[in-house]
CSV table of C-alpha atoms in Angstrom, one decimal:
chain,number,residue,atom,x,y,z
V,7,UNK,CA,33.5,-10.7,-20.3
V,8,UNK,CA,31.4,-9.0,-17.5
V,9,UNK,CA,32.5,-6.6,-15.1
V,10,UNK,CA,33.3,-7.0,-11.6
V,11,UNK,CA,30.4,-6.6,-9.3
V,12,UNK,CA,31.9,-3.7,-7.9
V,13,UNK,CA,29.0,-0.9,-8.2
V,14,UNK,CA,26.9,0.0,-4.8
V,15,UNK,CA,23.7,-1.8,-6.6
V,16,UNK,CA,25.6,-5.3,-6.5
V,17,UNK,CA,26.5,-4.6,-2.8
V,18,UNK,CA,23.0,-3.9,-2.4
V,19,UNK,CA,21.6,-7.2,-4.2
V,20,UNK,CA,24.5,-9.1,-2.8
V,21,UNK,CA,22.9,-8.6,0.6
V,22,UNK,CA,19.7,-9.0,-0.5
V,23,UNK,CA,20.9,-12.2,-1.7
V,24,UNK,CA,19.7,-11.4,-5.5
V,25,UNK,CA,23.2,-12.4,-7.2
V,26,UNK,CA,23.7,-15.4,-9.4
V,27,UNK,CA,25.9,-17.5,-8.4
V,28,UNK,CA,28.5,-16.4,-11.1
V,29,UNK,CA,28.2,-12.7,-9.4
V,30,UNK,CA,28.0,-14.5,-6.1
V,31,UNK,CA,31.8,-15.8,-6.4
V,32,UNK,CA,32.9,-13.1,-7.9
V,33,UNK,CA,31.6,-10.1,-5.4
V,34,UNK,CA,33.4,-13.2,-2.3
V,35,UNK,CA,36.6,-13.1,-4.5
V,36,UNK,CA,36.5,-9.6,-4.1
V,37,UNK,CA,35.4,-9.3,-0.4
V,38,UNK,CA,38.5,-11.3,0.3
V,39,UNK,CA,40.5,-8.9,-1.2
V,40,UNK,CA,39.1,-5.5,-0.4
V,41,UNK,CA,38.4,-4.2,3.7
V,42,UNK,CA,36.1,-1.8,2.7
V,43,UNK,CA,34.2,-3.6,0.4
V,44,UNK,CA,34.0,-6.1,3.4
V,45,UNK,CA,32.5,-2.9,6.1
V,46,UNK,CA,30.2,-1.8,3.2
V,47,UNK,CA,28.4,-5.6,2.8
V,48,UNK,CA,28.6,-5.6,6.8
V,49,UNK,CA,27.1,-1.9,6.9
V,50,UNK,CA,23.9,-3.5,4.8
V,51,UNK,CA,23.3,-6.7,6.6
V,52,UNK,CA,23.5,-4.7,9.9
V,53,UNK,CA,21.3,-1.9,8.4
V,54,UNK,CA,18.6,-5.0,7.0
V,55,UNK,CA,19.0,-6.7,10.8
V,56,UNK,CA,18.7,-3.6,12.7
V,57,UNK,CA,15.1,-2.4,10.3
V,58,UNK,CA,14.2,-6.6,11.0
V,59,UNK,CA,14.5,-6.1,14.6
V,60,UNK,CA,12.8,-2.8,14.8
V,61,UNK,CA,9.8,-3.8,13.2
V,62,UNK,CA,9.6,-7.3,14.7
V,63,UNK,CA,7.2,-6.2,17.7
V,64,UNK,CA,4.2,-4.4,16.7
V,65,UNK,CA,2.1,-2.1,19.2
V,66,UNK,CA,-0.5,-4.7,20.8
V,67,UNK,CA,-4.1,-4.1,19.4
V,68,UNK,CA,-6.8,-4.0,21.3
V,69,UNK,CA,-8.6,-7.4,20.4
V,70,UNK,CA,-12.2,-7.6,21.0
V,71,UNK,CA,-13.3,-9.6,23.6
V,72,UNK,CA,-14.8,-13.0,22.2
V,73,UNK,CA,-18.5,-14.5,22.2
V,74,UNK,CA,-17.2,-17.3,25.0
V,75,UNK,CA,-16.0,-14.3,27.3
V,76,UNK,CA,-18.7,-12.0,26.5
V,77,UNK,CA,-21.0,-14.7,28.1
V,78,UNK,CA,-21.0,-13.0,31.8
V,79,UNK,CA,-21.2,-9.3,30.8
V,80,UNK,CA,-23.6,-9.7,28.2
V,81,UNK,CA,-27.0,-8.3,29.7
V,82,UNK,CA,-24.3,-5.3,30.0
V,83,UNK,CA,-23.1,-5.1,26.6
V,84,UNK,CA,-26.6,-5.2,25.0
V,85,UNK,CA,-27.6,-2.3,27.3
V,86,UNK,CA,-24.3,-0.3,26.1
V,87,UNK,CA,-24.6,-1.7,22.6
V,88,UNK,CA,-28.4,-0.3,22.3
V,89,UNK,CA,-27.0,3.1,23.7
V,90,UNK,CA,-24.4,3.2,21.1
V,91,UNK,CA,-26.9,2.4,18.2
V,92,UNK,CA,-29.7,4.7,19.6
V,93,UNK,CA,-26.6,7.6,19.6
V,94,UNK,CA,-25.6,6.4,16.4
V,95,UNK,CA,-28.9,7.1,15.1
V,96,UNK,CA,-29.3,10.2,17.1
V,97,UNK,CA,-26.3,11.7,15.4
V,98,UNK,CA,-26.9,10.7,12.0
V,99,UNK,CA,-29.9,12.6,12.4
V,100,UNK,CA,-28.6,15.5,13.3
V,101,UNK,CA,-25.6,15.2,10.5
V,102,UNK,CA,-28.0,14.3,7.9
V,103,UNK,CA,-30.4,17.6,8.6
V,104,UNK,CA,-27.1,19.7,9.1
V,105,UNK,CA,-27.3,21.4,6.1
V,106,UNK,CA,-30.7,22.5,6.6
V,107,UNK,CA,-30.4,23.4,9.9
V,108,UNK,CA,-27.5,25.0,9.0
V,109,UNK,CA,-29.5,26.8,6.4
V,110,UNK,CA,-32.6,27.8,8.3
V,111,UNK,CA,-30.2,29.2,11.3
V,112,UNK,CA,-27.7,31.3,8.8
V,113,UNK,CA,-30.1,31.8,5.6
V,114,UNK,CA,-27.8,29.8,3.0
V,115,UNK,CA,-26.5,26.5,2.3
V,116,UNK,CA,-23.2,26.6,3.4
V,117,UNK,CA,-20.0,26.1,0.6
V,118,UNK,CA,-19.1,22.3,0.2
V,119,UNK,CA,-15.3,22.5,1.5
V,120,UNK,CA,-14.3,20.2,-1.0
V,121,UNK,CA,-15.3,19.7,-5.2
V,122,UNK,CA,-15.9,15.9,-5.5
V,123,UNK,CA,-16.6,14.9,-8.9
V,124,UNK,CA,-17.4,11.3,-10.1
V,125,UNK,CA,-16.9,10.6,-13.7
V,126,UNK,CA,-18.7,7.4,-14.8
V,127,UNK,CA,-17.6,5.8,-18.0
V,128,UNK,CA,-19.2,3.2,-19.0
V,129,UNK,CA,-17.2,2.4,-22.9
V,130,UNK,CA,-14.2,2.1,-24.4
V,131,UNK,CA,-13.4,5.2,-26.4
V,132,UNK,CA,-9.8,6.0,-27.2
V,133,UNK,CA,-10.5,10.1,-28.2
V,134,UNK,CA,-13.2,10.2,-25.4
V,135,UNK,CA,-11.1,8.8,-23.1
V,136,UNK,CA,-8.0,11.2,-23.9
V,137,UNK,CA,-10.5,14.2,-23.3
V,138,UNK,CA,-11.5,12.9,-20.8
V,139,UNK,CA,-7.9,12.8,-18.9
V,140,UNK,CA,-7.3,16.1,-20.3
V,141,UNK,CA,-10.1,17.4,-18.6
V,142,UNK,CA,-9.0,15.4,-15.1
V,143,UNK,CA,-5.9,16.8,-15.5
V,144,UNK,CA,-6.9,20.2,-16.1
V,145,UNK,CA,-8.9,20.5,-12.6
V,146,UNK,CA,-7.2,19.0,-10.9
V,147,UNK,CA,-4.0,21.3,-12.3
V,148,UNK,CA,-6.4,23.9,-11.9
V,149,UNK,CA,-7.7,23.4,-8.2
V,150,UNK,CA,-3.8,22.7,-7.1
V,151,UNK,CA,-2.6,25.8,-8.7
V,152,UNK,CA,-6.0,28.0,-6.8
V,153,UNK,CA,-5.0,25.7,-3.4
V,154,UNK,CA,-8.4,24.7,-3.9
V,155,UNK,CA,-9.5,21.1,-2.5
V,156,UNK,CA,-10.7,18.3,-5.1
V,157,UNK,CA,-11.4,14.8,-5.2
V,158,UNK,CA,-12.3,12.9,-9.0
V,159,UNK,CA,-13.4,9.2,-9.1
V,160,UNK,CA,-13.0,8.0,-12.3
V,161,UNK,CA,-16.0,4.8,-12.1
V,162,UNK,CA,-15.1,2.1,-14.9
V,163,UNK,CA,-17.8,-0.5,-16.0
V,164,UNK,CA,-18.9,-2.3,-19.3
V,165,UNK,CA,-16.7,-1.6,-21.9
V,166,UNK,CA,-15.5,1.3,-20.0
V,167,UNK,CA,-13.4,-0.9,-17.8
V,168,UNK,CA,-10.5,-1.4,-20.6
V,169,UNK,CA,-9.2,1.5,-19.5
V,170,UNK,CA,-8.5,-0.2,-16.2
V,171,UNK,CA,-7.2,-3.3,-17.8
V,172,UNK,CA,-3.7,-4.3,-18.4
V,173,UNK,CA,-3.1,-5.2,-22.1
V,174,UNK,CA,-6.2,-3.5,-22.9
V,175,UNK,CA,-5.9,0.0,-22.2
V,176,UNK,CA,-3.7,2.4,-24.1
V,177,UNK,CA,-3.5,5.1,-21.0
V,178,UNK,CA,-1.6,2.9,-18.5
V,179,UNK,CA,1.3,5.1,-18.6
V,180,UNK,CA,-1.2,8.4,-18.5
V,181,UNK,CA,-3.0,7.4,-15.4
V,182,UNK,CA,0.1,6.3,-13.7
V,183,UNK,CA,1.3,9.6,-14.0
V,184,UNK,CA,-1.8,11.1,-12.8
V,185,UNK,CA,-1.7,8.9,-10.2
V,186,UNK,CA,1.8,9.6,-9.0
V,187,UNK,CA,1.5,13.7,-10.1
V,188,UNK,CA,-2.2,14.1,-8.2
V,189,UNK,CA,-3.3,12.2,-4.8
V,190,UNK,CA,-6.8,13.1,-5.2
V,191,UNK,CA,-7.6,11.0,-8.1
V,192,UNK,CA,-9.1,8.2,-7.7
V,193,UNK,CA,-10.0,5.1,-10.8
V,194,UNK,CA,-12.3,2.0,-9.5
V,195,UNK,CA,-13.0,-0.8,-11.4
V,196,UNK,CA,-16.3,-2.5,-11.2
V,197,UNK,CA,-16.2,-5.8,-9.8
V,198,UNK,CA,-19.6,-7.3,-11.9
V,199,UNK,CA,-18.0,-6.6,-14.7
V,200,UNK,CA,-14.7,-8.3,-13.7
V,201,UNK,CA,-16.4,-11.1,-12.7
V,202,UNK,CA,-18.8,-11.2,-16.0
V,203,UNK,CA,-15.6,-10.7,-18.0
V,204,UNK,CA,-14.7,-13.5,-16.5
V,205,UNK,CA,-18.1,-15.7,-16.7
V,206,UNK,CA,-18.3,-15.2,-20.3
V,207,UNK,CA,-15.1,-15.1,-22.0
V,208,UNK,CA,-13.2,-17.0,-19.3
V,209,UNK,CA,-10.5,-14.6,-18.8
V,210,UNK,CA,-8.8,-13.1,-15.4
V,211,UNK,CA,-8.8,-9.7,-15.5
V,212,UNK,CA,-5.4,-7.9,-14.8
V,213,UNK,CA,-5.8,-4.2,-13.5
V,214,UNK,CA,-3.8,-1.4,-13.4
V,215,UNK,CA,-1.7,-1.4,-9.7
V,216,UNK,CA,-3.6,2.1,-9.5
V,217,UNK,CA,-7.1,0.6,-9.7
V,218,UNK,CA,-9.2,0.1,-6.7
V,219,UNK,CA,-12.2,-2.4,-6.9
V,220,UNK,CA,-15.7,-1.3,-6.3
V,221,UNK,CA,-18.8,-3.6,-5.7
V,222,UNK,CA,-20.4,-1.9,-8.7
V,223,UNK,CA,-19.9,0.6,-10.0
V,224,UNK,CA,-23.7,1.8,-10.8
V,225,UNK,CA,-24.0,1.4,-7.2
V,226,UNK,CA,-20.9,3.7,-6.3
V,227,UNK,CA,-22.3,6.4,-8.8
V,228,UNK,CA,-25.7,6.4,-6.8
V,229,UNK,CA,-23.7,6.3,-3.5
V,230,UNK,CA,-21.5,9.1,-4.3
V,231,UNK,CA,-23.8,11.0,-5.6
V,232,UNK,CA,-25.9,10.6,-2.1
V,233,UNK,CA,-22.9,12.0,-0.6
V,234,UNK,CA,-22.8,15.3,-2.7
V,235,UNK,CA,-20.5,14.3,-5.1
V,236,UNK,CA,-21.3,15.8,-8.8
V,237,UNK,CA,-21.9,13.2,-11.4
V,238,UNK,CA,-21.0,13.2,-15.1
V,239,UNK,CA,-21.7,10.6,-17.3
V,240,UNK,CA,-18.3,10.3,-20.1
R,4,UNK,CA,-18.3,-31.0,-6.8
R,5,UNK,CA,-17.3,-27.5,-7.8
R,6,UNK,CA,-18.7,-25.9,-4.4
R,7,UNK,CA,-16.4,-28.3,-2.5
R,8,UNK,CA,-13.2,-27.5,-4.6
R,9,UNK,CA,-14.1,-23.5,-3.6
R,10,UNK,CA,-14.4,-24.4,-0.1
R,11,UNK,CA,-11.5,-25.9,-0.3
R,12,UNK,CA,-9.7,-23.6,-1.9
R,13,UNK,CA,-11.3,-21.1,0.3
R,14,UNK,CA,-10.1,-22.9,3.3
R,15,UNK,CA,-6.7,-23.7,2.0
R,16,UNK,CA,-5.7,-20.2,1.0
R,17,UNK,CA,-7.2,-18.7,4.2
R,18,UNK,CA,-4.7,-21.0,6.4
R,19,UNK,CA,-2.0,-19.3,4.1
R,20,UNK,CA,-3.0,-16.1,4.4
R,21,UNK,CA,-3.0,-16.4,8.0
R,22,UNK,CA,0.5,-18.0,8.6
R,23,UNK,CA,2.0,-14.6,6.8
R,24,UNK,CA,-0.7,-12.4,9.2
R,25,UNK,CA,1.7,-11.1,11.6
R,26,UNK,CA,4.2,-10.6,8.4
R,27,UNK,CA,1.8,-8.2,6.9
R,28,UNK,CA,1.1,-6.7,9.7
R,29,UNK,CA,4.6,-5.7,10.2
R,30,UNK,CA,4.9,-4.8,6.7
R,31,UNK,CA,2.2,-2.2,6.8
R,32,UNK,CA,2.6,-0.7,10.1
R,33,UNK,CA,6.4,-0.2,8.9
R,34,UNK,CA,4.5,2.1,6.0
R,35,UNK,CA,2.0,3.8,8.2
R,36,UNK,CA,3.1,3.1,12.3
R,37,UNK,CA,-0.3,2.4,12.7
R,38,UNK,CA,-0.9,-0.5,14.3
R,39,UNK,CA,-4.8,-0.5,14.0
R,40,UNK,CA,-4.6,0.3,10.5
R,41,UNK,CA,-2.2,-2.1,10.0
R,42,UNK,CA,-4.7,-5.0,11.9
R,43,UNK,CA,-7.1,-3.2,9.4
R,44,UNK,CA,-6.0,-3.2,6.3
R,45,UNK,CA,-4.5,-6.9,6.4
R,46,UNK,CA,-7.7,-8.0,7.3
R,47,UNK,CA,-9.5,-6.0,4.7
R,48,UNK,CA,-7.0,-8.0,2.0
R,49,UNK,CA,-7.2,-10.8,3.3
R,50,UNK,CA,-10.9,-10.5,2.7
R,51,UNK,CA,-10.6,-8.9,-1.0
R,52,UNK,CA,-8.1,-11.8,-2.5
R,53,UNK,CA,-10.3,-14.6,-0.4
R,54,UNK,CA,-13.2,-13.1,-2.4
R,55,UNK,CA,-11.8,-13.1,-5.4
R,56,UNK,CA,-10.2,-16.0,-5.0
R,57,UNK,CA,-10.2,-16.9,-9.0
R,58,UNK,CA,-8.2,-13.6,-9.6
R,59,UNK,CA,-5.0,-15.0,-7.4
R,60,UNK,CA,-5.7,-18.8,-7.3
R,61,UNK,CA,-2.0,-19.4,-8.6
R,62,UNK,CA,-0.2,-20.1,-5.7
R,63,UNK,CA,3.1,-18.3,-6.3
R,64,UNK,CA,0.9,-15.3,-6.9
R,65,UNK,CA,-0.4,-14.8,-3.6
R,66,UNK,CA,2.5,-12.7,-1.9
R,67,UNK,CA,2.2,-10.2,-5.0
R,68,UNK,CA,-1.5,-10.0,-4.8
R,69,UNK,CA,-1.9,-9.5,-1.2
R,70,UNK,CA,0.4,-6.7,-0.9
R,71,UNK,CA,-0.8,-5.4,-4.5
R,72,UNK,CA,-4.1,-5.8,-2.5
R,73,UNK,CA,-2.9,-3.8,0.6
R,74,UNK,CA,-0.9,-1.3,-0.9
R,75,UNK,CA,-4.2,0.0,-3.1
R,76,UNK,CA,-6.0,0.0,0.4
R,77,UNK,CA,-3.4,2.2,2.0
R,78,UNK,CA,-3.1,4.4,-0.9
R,79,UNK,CA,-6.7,4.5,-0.7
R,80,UNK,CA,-7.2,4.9,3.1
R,81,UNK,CA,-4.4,8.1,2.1
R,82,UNK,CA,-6.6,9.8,-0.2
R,83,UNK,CA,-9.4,9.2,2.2
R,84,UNK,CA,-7.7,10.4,5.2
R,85,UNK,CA,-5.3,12.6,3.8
R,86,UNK,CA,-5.9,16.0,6.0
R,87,UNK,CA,-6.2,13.8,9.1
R,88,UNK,CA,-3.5,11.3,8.5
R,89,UNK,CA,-0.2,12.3,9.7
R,90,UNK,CA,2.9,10.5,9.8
R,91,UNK,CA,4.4,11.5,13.2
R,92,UNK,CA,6.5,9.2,14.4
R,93,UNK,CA,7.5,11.2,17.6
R,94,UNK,CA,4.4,10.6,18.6
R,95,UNK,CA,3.4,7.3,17.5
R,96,UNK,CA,6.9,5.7,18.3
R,97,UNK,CA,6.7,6.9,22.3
R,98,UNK,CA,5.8,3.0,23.4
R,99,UNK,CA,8.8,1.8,21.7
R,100,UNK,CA,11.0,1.8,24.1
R,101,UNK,CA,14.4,0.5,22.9
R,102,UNK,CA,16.6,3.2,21.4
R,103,UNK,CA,17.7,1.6,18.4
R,104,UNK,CA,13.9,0.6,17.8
R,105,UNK,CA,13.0,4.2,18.6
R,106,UNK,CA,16.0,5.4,16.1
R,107,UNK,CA,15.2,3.5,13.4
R,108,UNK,CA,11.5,3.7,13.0
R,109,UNK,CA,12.3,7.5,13.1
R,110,UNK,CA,14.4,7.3,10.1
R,111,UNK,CA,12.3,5.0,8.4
R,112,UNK,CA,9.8,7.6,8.7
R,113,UNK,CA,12.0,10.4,7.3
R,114,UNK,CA,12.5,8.0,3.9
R,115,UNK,CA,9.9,8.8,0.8
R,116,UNK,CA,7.0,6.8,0.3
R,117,UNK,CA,8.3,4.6,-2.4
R,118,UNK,CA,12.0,3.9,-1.0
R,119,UNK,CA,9.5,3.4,2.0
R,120,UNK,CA,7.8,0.7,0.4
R,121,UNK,CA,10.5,-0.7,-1.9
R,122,UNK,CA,12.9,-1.3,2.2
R,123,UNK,CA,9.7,-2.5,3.8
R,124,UNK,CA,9.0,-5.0,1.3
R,125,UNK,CA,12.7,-6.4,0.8
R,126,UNK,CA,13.7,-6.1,4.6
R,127,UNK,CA,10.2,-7.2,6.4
R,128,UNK,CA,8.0,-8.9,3.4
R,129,UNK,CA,10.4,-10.9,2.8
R,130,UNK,CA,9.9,-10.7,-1.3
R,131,UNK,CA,12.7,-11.0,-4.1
R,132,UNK,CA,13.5,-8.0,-6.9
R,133,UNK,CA,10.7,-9.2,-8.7
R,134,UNK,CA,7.8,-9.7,-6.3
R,135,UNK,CA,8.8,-6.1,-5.6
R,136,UNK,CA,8.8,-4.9,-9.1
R,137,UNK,CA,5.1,-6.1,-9.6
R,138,UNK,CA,3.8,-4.9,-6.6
R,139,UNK,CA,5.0,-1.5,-7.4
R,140,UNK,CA,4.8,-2.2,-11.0
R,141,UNK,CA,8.2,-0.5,-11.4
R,142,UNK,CA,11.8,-1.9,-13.5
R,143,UNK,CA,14.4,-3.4,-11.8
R,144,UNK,CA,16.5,-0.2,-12.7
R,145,UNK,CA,14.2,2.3,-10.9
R,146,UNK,CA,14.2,-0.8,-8.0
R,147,UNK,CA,17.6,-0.7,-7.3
R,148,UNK,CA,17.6,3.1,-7.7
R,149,UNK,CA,15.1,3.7,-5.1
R,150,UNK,CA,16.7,0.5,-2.8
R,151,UNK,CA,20.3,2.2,-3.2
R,152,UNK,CA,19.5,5.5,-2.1
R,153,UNK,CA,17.4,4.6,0.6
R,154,UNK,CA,20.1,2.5,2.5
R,155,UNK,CA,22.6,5.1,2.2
R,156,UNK,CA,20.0,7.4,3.5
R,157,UNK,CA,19.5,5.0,6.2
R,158,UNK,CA,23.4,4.5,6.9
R,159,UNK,CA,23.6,7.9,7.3
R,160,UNK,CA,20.9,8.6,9.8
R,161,UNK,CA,21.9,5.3,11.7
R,162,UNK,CA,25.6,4.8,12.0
R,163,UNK,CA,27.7,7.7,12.9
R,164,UNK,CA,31.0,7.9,12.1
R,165,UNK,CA,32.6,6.5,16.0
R,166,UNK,CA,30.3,3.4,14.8
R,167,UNK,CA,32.7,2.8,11.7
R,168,UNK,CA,35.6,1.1,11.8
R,169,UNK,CA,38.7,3.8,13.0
R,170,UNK,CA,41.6,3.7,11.0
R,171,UNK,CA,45.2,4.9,11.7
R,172,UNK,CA,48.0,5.3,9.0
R,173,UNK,CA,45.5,4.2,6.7
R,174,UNK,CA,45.0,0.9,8.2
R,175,UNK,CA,41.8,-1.1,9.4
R,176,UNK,CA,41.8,-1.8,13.3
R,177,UNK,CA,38.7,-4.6,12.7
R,178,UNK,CA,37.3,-6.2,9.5
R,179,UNK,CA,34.8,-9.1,9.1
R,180,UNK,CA,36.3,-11.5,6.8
């Protein structure tokens, strides 16, 4: 014998229309019977109309004007185009000497603001790998507690990407936590391994929801590290 | 004959990305009431699950797999932007000029990220319980948990009490039946 649908969550998936259809008859039974149960199904399915309606018109984006239309102002855009590059340049320039500017005007290098740390693992090592979230989780515990700023990137290629790979890792629950416990910690999964996974053994690779997907993920260690971020190979 | 069935494909799943464009759109500005990054993001997914078209070539996987797709993006574009990226909707929400539009969106804002999401995705994304639950990668009891309290939340920041029906002597003056 089930029980009536009489809880909040069977309202709820009433009016998400989620019910079977034994549920269904049961909750309209029911409906018929009870007022309030009636205002509280109305209360929803005004509640899911009104968040419809007020998301139904989005701010207009600015759309960029298209190669047809551009045809009479282009002489004009080039000109403002080149400006923006030769700016561009200008002030990449000037960004990428900061520091030593900075340095020969105040006689130091300046303190990075924020510790960024890439951690590049490149196999599939249960006890390494469990260090190596202890140790994740102890900075970033660490820099939260001193109000200090931190970023980690966890990189994950070769082997090394099981830990990204549903039905393959054992730290799924681990890193979701992290995850949801730590903003600032980041794991990418490289995408030549996915896709040599896949090559050779024919297999789709399932990730972790709380994996991102990096081009490669040598390549992300070099770029990182061209951005000041400190790199440890696990 | 393999290079045709990927252009195809290609082709194919583009068109049906596009038909659910301005559905995303709305889904993700409802997270961040950015419009831009909304235009943004959708595009950026739209780009990743074309790409990687073998990954999500079942069809009744694409919903999942394009918001699993923009989801990681915003959470991304969070962790990226995170002491510049603010969530005011005062600000944000000036254009919108209808009350109710205004009223809402600001209580939307006021909900937590994942009751947030779990709304959006129901309400505007149009996906079932358990499109939902792999997005997120949550149960069905945490789900309903988070879908529960958010409405009442929402109730209460959207209907006052003269918006109810009045009673007197105990007895309804209106009911839908």
């Amino acid at each position: 014998m089930r029980a009536p649908p009489s809880s909040y969550e069977m309202l709820v998936s009433f009016a998400d229309g989620e019910l079977d259809t034994h549920d269904r008859e049961l909750l309209l039974t029911l409906l018929d019977l009870d007022s309030e149960l009636n205002r509280e199904v109305w209360e929803l399915r005004k509640l899911k109309d009104m968040v419809d309606i007020s998301y139904q018109e989005i701010p207009a984006v600015p759309v960029q004007t298209t190669r047809h239309q551009d045809k009479r102002n282009w002489c004009w855009q080039s000109a403002m185009a080149l400006s923006v590059a030769a700016l561009t340049f200008a002030f990449y320039l000037l960004v990428s000497h900061a520091d030593t500017l900075s340095q020969r005007v105040w006689g130091s290098t300046p303190e990075l603001a924020e510790t960024r740390i890439l951690l590049h693992l490149t196999r599939y090592d249960t006890a390494l790998i469990e260090n190596l979230l202890d140790e994740v989780e102890f900075l970033l515990q660490a820099n939260l507690t001193a109000e200090r700023p931190i970023r980690i990137e966890v990189v994950a290629n070769g082997s090394g990407l099981d830990l990204l790979r549903v039905g393959h890792t054992h730290f799924a629950e681990r890193i979701r936590r992290l995850h949801m416990d730590y903003g600032n910690v980041t794991f990418a999964a490289c995408r030549n391994t996915i896709e040599r996974l896949q090559r050779e053994t024919g297999v789709l690779t399932e990730l972790l929801p709380e994996a991102v997907i990096v081009n490669s993920g040598v390549v992300e260690a070099i770029q990182r590290q061209k951005q000041g971020w400190a790199y440890i190979d696990v | 004959m393999n290079i045709v069935c990927r252009i195809c494909r290609t082709w194919i799943l583009r068109q049906r990305i596009q038909a659910q464009q301005a559905q995303l759109e709305r889904v993700v500005f409802a997270w961040s009431h950015d419009a831009i990054l909304a235009r943004r993001l959708v595009q950026a997914a739209t780009e990743t699950v074309v790409r990687d078209l073998d990954l999500f070539r079942e069809g009744e996987r694409l919903r999942i797999a394009l918001y699993r797709t923009l989801l990681a993006s915003f959470r991304q574009y969070q962790r990226d932007y995170r002491e510049v990226l603010s969530f005011a909707p005062e600000e944000k929400m000036s254009a919108a000029r209808k009350p109710m539009v205004r009223k809402v969106r600001q209580a939307f804002a006021q909900l937590d990220e994942i009751p947030r999401l779990i709304v959006s995705l129901a309400d505007l994304g149009g996906c079932s319980y358990k499109e939902i639950e792999c997005v997120l990668d949550i149960s069905r009891a945490e789900l309903l948990e988070h879908l529960c309290n958010a409405r009442v939340q929402l109730k209460s920041m959207l209907f006052s009490p003269m918006a109810r029906p009045q009673t007197i002597s105990g007895q309804m003056l209106w009911s839908i039946k």
